[in-house]
Amino acid sequence: IPLVTNKSASLQMRQAAYFTKLQPLFLEIKDLAQEILMMNQTNMVEENTYTKALASKVQERMLIAILISACLAILFIYLAQKWILKPINLLIKSTNEIQQGNLNLVLETKSKDEIGQLSGSFNDMAASLRQARKEDNINLLRTRRATEDVFKALPTAMAVLDLDGRVETSTETAQKHF
């Protein structure tokens, strides 16, 4: 190499040194660089193919995970309706029945969760209302009998009629005159 760059050597000697030593070395370096370039491109293509395949697998797994999550969500909605909404709807129907006067209603309390506790409290409330109604009926009947006895003892002829015009109760005087 120093001979090629040596300005004191003749042009022919420098050219001969260039063509015998430098050019073959340059061509060998060029071939090696080309080989490295091809090897690099081959590796990049292989990595690209591998990465695409890996991305495809990840995409498939994500899709499967999304489908499984959607199925679990649907299952949860179904079970939530069965475990939560169904007992709540039953409680709503039961309150409507009690509102209409059916105090003999008793709810099943299978669970010990909040819904089960609420059902138990509901049953206790219905039992208290039944007892209060029973006591009210007894008091009403007692008051009615007392009122009828007092009414019958009145000296004036009087009668109490129901909505259909039938006599519900009357004084003894009214019974004698009518």
mmCIF file of C-alpha atoms in Angstrom:
data_model
loop_
_atom_site.group_PDB
_atom_site.id
_atom_site.type_symbol
_atom_site.label_atom_id
_atom_site.label_comp_id
_atom_site.label_asym_id
_atom_site.label_seq_id
_atom_site.Cartn_x
_atom_site.Cartn_y
_atom_site.Cartn_z
ATOM 1 C CA ILE A 1 0.000 0.000 0.000
ATOM 2 C CA PRO A 2 2.748 2.515 0.685
ATOM 3 C CA LEU A 3 4.030 1.957 -2.846
ATOM 4 C CA VAL A 4 0.701 3.025 -4.379
ATOM 5 C CA THR A 5 0.642 6.266 -2.418
ATOM 6 C CA ASN A 6 4.353 6.961 -2.751
ATOM 7 C CA LYS A 7 4.669 9.945 -5.135
ATOM 8 C CA SER A 8 8.333 9.335 -5.751
ATOM 9 C CA ALA A 9 7.648 5.895 -7.350
ATOM 10 C CA SER A 10 6.862 5.768 -11.040
ATOM 11 C CA LEU A 11 3.286 5.656 -12.321
ATOM 12 C CA GLN A 12 3.810 2.169 -13.760
ATOM 13 C CA MET A 13 5.093 0.801 -10.473
ATOM 14 C CA ARG A 14 2.230 2.416 -8.609
ATOM 15 C CA GLN A 15 -0.314 1.058 -11.131
ATOM 16 C CA ALA A 16 1.235 -2.418 -10.982
ATOM 17 C CA ALA A 17 1.094 -2.353 -7.155
ATOM 18 C CA TYR A 18 -2.516 -1.138 -7.310
ATOM 19 C CA PHE A 19 -3.669 -3.850 -9.776
ATOM 20 C CA THR A 20 -1.720 -6.674 -8.114
ATOM 21 C CA LYS A 21 -2.352 -5.894 -4.468
ATOM 22 C CA LEU A 22 -5.036 -3.271 -3.906
ATOM 23 C CA GLN A 23 -7.594 -4.140 -6.561
ATOM 24 C CA PRO A 24 -7.833 -7.857 -5.593
ATOM 25 C CA LEU A 25 -8.050 -6.790 -1.936
ATOM 26 C CA PHE A 26 -10.747 -4.213 -2.851
ATOM 27 C CA LEU A 27 -12.713 -6.820 -4.833
ATOM 28 C CA GLU A 28 -12.445 -9.287 -1.953
ATOM 29 C CA ILE A 29 -13.676 -6.604 0.512
ATOM 30 C CA LYS A 30 -16.466 -5.691 -1.915
ATOM 31 C CA ASP A 31 -17.507 -9.363 -2.207
ATOM 32 C CA LEU A 32 -17.406 -9.741 1.586
ATOM 33 C CA ALA A 33 -19.472 -6.564 2.012
ATOM 34 C CA GLN A 34 -21.966 -7.872 -0.532
ATOM 35 C CA GLU A 35 -22.074 -11.183 1.334
ATOM 36 C CA ILE A 36 -22.642 -9.351 4.636
ATOM 37 C CA LEU A 37 -25.349 -7.253 2.996
ATOM 38 C CA MET A 38 -27.100 -10.370 1.667
ATOM 39 C CA MET A 39 -26.742 -12.108 5.028
ATOM 40 C CA ASN A 40 -28.185 -9.021 6.743
ATOM 41 C CA GLN A 41 -31.111 -8.860 4.296
ATOM 42 C CA THR A 42 -31.779 -12.590 4.714
ATOM 43 C CA ASN A 43 -31.790 -12.164 8.516
ATOM 44 C CA MET A 44 -34.129 -9.171 8.223
ATOM 45 C CA VAL A 45 -36.540 -11.127 6.018
ATOM 46 C CA GLU A 46 -36.444 -14.087 8.439
ATOM 47 C CA GLU A 47 -37.040 -11.792 11.424
ATOM 48 C CA ASN A 48 -39.843 -10.026 9.561
ATOM 49 C CA THR A 49 -41.502 -13.367 8.795
ATOM 50 C CA TYR A 50 -41.045 -14.513 12.404
ATOM 51 C CA THR A 51 -42.416 -11.222 13.741
ATOM 52 C CA LYS A 52 -45.453 -11.392 11.462
ATOM 53 C CA ALA A 53 -46.145 -14.963 12.572
ATOM 54 C CA LEU A 54 -45.740 -13.946 16.216
ATOM 55 C CA ALA A 55 -48.036 -10.934 15.734
ATOM 56 C CA SER A 56 -50.608 -13.207 14.082
ATOM 57 C CA LYS A 57 -50.470 -15.610 17.049
ATOM 58 C CA VAL A 58 -50.801 -12.733 19.502
ATOM 59 C CA GLN A 59 -53.752 -11.375 17.516
ATOM 60 C CA GLU A 60 -55.419 -14.811 17.586
ATOM 61 C CA ARG A 61 -54.840 -15.083 21.345
ATOM 62 C CA MET A 62 -56.235 -11.591 21.911
ATOM 63 C CA LEU A 63 -59.318 -12.483 19.854
ATOM 64 C CA ILE A 64 -59.768 -15.677 21.871
ATOM 65 C CA ALA A 65 -59.320 -13.710 25.117
ATOM 66 C CA ILE A 66 -61.922 -11.170 23.973
ATOM 67 C CA LEU A 67 -64.375 -13.942 23.040
ATOM 68 C CA ILE A 68 -63.843 -15.697 26.372
ATOM 69 C CA SER A 69 -64.303 -12.374 28.192
ATOM 70 C CA ALA A 70 -67.509 -11.707 26.262
ATOM 71 C CA CYS A 71 -68.814 -15.191 27.115
ATOM 72 C CA LEU A 72 -67.934 -14.665 30.785
ATOM 73 C CA ALA A 73 -69.679 -11.279 30.726
ATOM 74 C CA ILE A 74 -72.820 -12.846 29.234
ATOM 75 C CA LEU A 75 -72.666 -15.629 31.827
ATOM 76 C CA PHE A 76 -72.241 -13.057 34.592
ATOM 77 C CA ILE A 77 -75.238 -11.071 33.321
ATOM 78 C CA TYR A 78 -77.331 -14.248 33.265
ATOM 79 C CA LEU A 79 -76.218 -15.266 36.750
ATOM 80 C CA ALA A 80 -76.669 -11.726 38.082
ATOM 81 C CA GLN A 81 -80.220 -11.789 36.792
ATOM 82 C CA LYS A 82 -80.785 -15.172 38.403
ATOM 83 C CA TRP A 83 -79.070 -14.427 41.726
ATOM 84 C CA ILE A 84 -79.861 -10.738 42.174
ATOM 85 C CA LEU A 85 -82.676 -9.540 39.962
ATOM 86 C CA LYS A 86 -84.950 -12.560 40.321
ATOM 87 C CA PRO A 87 -85.120 -12.318 44.154
ATOM 88 C CA ILE A 88 -85.557 -8.546 43.927
ATOM 89 C CA ASN A 89 -88.388 -8.941 41.405
ATOM 90 C CA LEU A 90 -89.949 -11.540 43.703
ATOM 91 C CA LEU A 91 -89.760 -9.036 46.569
ATOM 92 C CA ILE A 92 -91.410 -6.381 44.385
ATOM 93 C CA LYS A 93 -94.240 -8.778 43.468
ATOM 94 C CA SER A 94 -94.632 -9.715 47.127
ATOM 95 C CA THR A 95 -94.873 -6.079 48.218
ATOM 96 C CA ASN A 96 -97.572 -5.577 45.570
ATOM 97 C CA GLU A 97 -99.488 -8.576 46.926
ATOM 98 C CA ILE A 98 -99.226 -7.249 50.480
ATOM 99 C CA GLN A 99 -100.392 -3.860 49.201
ATOM 100 C CA GLN A 100 -103.458 -5.643 47.784
ATOM 101 C CA GLY A 101 -104.110 -7.244 51.186
ATOM 102 C CA ASN A 102 -102.508 -10.692 50.944
ATOM 103 C CA LEU A 103 -100.751 -10.839 54.318
ATOM 104 C CA ASN A 104 -100.463 -14.644 54.279
ATOM 105 C CA LEU A 105 -97.499 -14.399 51.916
ATOM 106 C CA VAL A 106 -94.243 -16.025 53.069
ATOM 107 C CA LEU A 107 -91.020 -15.765 51.064
ATOM 108 C CA GLU A 108 -88.421 -18.507 50.893
ATOM 109 C CA THR A 109 -85.099 -17.416 52.380
ATOM 110 C CA LYS A 110 -82.572 -19.813 50.926
ATOM 111 C CA SER A 111 -79.500 -17.610 51.098
ATOM 112 C CA LYS A 112 -77.863 -15.759 53.972
ATOM 113 C CA ASP A 113 -76.729 -12.815 51.868
ATOM 114 C CA GLU A 114 -78.371 -9.393 51.818
ATOM 115 C CA ILE A 115 -81.260 -10.633 49.681
ATOM 116 C CA GLY A 116 -81.889 -13.494 52.113
ATOM 117 C CA GLN A 117 -81.778 -11.087 55.061
ATOM 118 C CA LEU A 118 -84.181 -8.754 53.262
ATOM 119 C CA SER A 119 -86.524 -11.688 52.567
ATOM 120 C CA GLY A 120 -86.389 -12.656 56.255
ATOM 121 C CA SER A 121 -87.173 -9.080 57.283
ATOM 122 C CA PHE A 122 -89.996 -9.055 54.742
ATOM 123 C CA ASN A 123 -91.452 -12.230 56.286
ATOM 124 C CA ASP A 124 -91.155 -10.716 59.770
ATOM 125 C CA MET A 125 -92.951 -7.579 58.552
ATOM 126 C CA ALA A 126 -95.735 -9.658 56.969
ATOM 127 C CA ALA A 127 -96.102 -11.657 60.212
ATOM 128 C CA SER A 128 -96.342 -8.405 62.207
ATOM 129 C CA LEU A 129 -98.966 -7.076 59.798
ATOM 130 C CA ARG A 130 -100.935 -10.340 60.051
ATOM 131 C CA GLN A 131 -100.862 -10.108 63.843
ATOM 132 C CA ALA A 132 -101.887 -6.430 63.757
ATOM 133 C CA ARG A 133 -104.738 -7.218 61.347
ATOM 134 C CA LYS A 134 -105.898 -10.083 63.556
ATOM 135 C CA GLU A 135 -105.881 -7.833 66.622
ATOM 136 C CA ASP A 136 -107.651 -5.063 64.678
ATOM 137 C CA ASN A 137 -110.328 -7.526 63.520
ATOM 138 C CA ILE A 138 -110.849 -8.753 67.081
ATOM 139 C CA ASN A 139 -111.124 -5.153 68.330
ATOM 140 C CA LEU A 140 -113.450 -4.238 65.454
ATOM 141 C CA LEU A 141 -115.662 -7.238 66.129
ATOM 142 C CA ARG A 142 -115.750 -6.423 69.850
ATOM 143 C CA THR A 143 -116.589 -2.782 69.108
ATOM 144 C CA ARG A 144 -119.235 -3.800 66.593
ATOM 145 C CA ARG A 145 -120.911 -6.139 69.052
ATOM 146 C CA ALA A 146 -120.862 -3.472 71.729
ATOM 147 C CA THR A 147 -122.278 -0.924 69.272
ATOM 148 C CA GLU A 148 -125.010 -3.356 68.180
ATOM 149 C CA ASP A 149 -125.918 -4.076 71.795
ATOM 150 C CA VAL A 150 -126.105 -0.356 72.598
ATOM 151 C CA PHE A 151 -127.973 0.307 69.328
ATOM 152 C CA LYS A 152 -130.540 -2.406 70.045
ATOM 153 C CA ALA A 153 -131.199 -0.949 73.488
ATOM 154 C CA LEU A 154 -132.156 2.486 72.096
ATOM 155 C CA PRO A 155 -135.855 3.321 72.590
ATOM 156 C CA THR A 156 -136.256 4.917 69.141
ATOM 157 C CA ALA A 157 -136.939 2.742 66.097
ATOM 158 C CA MET A 158 -133.830 2.878 63.893
ATOM 159 C CA ALA A 159 -132.105 0.605 61.354
ATOM 160 C CA VAL A 160 -128.706 0.633 59.624
ATOM 161 C CA LEU A 161 -128.758 -0.447 55.984
ATOM 162 C CA ASP A 162 -125.877 -1.716 53.846
ATOM 163 C CA LEU A 163 -125.168 -0.434 50.325
ATOM 164 C CA ASP A 164 -127.651 -2.905 48.828
ATOM 165 C CA GLY A 165 -130.476 -1.670 51.083
ATOM 166 C CA ARG A 166 -130.507 -4.672 53.427
ATOM 167 C CA VAL A 167 -130.827 -4.143 57.147
ATOM 168 C CA GLU A 168 -127.532 -4.721 58.928
ATOM 169 C CA THR A 169 -128.708 -3.937 62.409
ATOM 170 C CA SER A 170 -131.774 -2.401 64.006
ATOM 171 C CA THR A 171 -133.112 -1.477 67.381
ATOM 172 C CA GLU A 172 -135.569 -3.769 69.157
ATOM 173 C CA THR A 173 -138.245 -1.130 68.688
ATOM 174 C CA ALA A 174 -137.644 -1.095 64.931
ATOM 175 C CA GLN A 175 -137.860 -4.898 64.827
ATOM 176 C CA LYS A 176 -141.262 -4.763 66.582
ATOM 177 C CA HIS A 177 -142.683 -2.058 64.283
ATOM 178 C CA PHE A 178 -141.319 -3.284 60.950
#
